[in-house]
Amino acid sequence: MAIKVHGSPLSPAAQRVLLALEEKDLEYEFVLVDLRSGEQKKEPFISINPFGQVPGFEDGDLKLFESRAISKYISHAYADKGTPLIHQDPKKQAIIGVWLEVEAHRFDAVGQKLNFELLIKAFKGLTTDEAAVEQLQGDLGKVVDVYEARLGKFKYLAGDEYTLADLHHLPLINNLFKTKVKALFDERPHVSAWCADLLARPAWQKVLEACKF
């Protein structure tokens, strides 16, 4: 099997790559990296990602890291497979590109901090900073207000077709839905419907199944 994903099943970044592969109906091998023992900081993993963070990715002799770069590669290299995630039309692709940037620099930037405060800290037995959570929820609310307006006009972020721009959100949405932050999404009907659509995708269900260890 040519494609390998090195990561942790709990990593949203690793899940993002797995989701792209599942949407493309591609076979792959998931190589478990034990984060607790620090495998990601040692060889052979750091030969794939010298920064020592999951996921790592191999497709034959190609080695990549950074989940968004990997998912973009998958979308382009296997454009003729499975679910189309990009557009050949440069204008439509530019719109996808805009929302990819929004996800990375606005949605994820706040959402990951909430994920850390509400899930990772609890997992590690640390105390949640409730004041920080309140501030971050306000910040995320402003972001999803923009999403609500956008999704009131289109079914998905880049138009009426599911694309990589939507896909990139899914692992973090799944995590945040396990916390009180879910209310931010539920309060906005268009965002709520979009989230329900994403979470019900067969490819995502396959990822969740693959991440049961």
PDB file of N, CA and C in Angstrom, residues 15 29 46 63 67 70 72 76 88 91 96 121 126 131 144 151 178 182 185 193 209:
ATOM      1  N   GLN A  15      -7.009  13.500  11.656  1.00  0.00           N
ATOM      2  CA  GLN A  15      -8.354  13.182  11.184  1.00  0.00           C
ATOM      3  C   GLN A  15      -8.680  13.933   9.896  1.00  0.00           C
ATOM      4  N   GLU A  29      -2.697   3.138   4.851  1.00  0.00           N
ATOM      5  CA  GLU A  29      -2.318   2.499   6.113  1.00  0.00           C
ATOM      6  C   GLU A  29      -2.180   3.578   7.175  1.00  0.00           C
ATOM      7  N   ILE A  46      10.503  11.910  12.817  1.00  0.00           N
ATOM      8  CA  ILE A  46      11.002  13.249  12.492  1.00  0.00           C
ATOM      9  C   ILE A  46      11.701  13.312  11.129  1.00  0.00           C
ATOM     10  N   LYS A  63       7.037  12.486   0.866  1.00  0.00           N
ATOM     11  CA  LYS A  63       6.776  12.640   2.295  1.00  0.00           C
ATOM     12  C   LYS A  63       6.314  14.071   2.559  1.00  0.00           C
ATOM     13  N   SER A  67      -1.244  19.166   7.891  1.00  0.00           N
ATOM     14  CA  SER A  67      -2.457  18.479   7.431  1.00  0.00           C
ATOM     15  C   SER A  67      -3.154  19.182   6.272  1.00  0.00           C
ATOM     16  N   ILE A  70      -1.321  18.508   3.115  1.00  0.00           N
ATOM     17  CA  ILE A  70      -1.542  17.115   2.710  1.00  0.00           C
ATOM     18  C   ILE A  70      -2.905  16.961   2.046  1.00  0.00           C
ATOM     19  N   LYS A  72      -4.670  19.184   0.558  1.00  0.00           N
ATOM     20  CA  LYS A  72      -4.648  19.844  -0.753  1.00  0.00           C
ATOM     21  C   LYS A  72      -3.958  18.956  -1.788  1.00  0.00           C
ATOM     22  N   HIS A  76      -5.734  17.395  -5.253  1.00  0.00           N
ATOM     23  CA  HIS A  76      -5.212  17.637  -6.602  1.00  0.00           C
ATOM     24  C   HIS A  76      -4.691  16.356  -7.249  1.00  0.00           C
ATOM     25  N   GLN A  88     -11.735  23.072 -11.149  1.00  0.00           N
ATOM     26  CA  GLN A  88     -10.824  23.442 -12.225  1.00  0.00           C
ATOM     27  C   GLN A  88     -11.044  24.893 -12.644  1.00  0.00           C
ATOM     28  N   LYS A  91     -12.038  30.769 -10.890  1.00  0.00           N
ATOM     29  CA  LYS A  91     -12.829  31.649 -10.030  1.00  0.00           C
ATOM     30  C   LYS A  91     -13.462  30.856  -8.895  1.00  0.00           C
ATOM     31  N   ILE A  96     -13.001  28.817  -3.004  1.00  0.00           N
ATOM     32  CA  ILE A  96     -12.595  27.758  -2.077  1.00  0.00           C
ATOM     33  C   ILE A  96     -11.364  28.207  -1.298  1.00  0.00           C
ATOM     34  N   LYS A 121      -7.297  20.037  28.322  1.00  0.00           N
ATOM     35  CA  LYS A 121      -7.002  20.256  29.741  1.00  0.00           C
ATOM     36  C   LYS A 121      -7.707  19.232  30.616  1.00  0.00           C
ATOM     37  N   LEU A 126      -5.983  19.088  33.994  1.00  0.00           N
ATOM     38  CA  LEU A 126      -5.670  20.484  34.277  1.00  0.00           C
ATOM     39  C   LEU A 126      -6.957  21.285  34.465  1.00  0.00           C
ATOM     40  N   ALA A 131     -12.573  32.146  32.391  1.00  0.00           N
ATOM     41  CA  ALA A 131     -12.571  33.514  31.847  1.00  0.00           C
ATOM     42  C   ALA A 131     -12.086  33.506  30.398  1.00  0.00           C
ATOM     43  N   VAL A 144     -18.645  32.712  13.584  1.00  0.00           N
ATOM     44  CA  VAL A 144     -19.765  31.929  13.078  1.00  0.00           C
ATOM     45  C   VAL A 144     -20.949  32.805  12.676  1.00  0.00           C
ATOM     46  N   LEU A 151     -23.896  30.983   4.871  1.00  0.00           N
ATOM     47  CA  LEU A 151     -24.649  29.743   4.688  1.00  0.00           C
ATOM     48  C   LEU A 151     -26.151  29.987   4.527  1.00  0.00           C
ATOM     49  N   LYS A 178     -18.724  18.291  21.518  1.00  0.00           N
ATOM     50  CA  LYS A 178     -18.688  17.534  22.767  1.00  0.00           C
ATOM     51  C   LYS A 178     -18.666  18.452  23.990  1.00  0.00           C
ATOM     52  N   LYS A 182     -21.030  23.865  21.661  1.00  0.00           N
ATOM     53  CA  LYS A 182     -22.027  23.409  20.681  1.00  0.00           C
ATOM     54  C   LYS A 182     -23.192  24.387  20.574  1.00  0.00           C
ATOM     55  N   PHE A 185     -23.179  26.939  17.782  1.00  0.00           N
ATOM     56  CA  PHE A 185     -23.573  26.441  16.467  1.00  0.00           C
ATOM     57  C   PHE A 185     -25.087  26.232  16.400  1.00  0.00           C
ATOM     58  N   ALA A 193     -27.430  23.550  10.481  1.00  0.00           N
ATOM     59  CA  ALA A 193     -27.757  22.617   9.389  1.00  0.00           C
ATOM     60  C   ALA A 193     -26.500  22.183   8.649  1.00  0.00           C
ATOM     61  N   GLU A 209     -14.732   5.539  12.746  1.00  0.00           N
ATOM     62  CA  GLU A 209     -14.556   4.104  12.943  1.00  0.00           C
ATOM     63  C   GLU A 209     -13.073   3.744  12.919  1.00  0.00           C
TER      64      GLU A 209
END
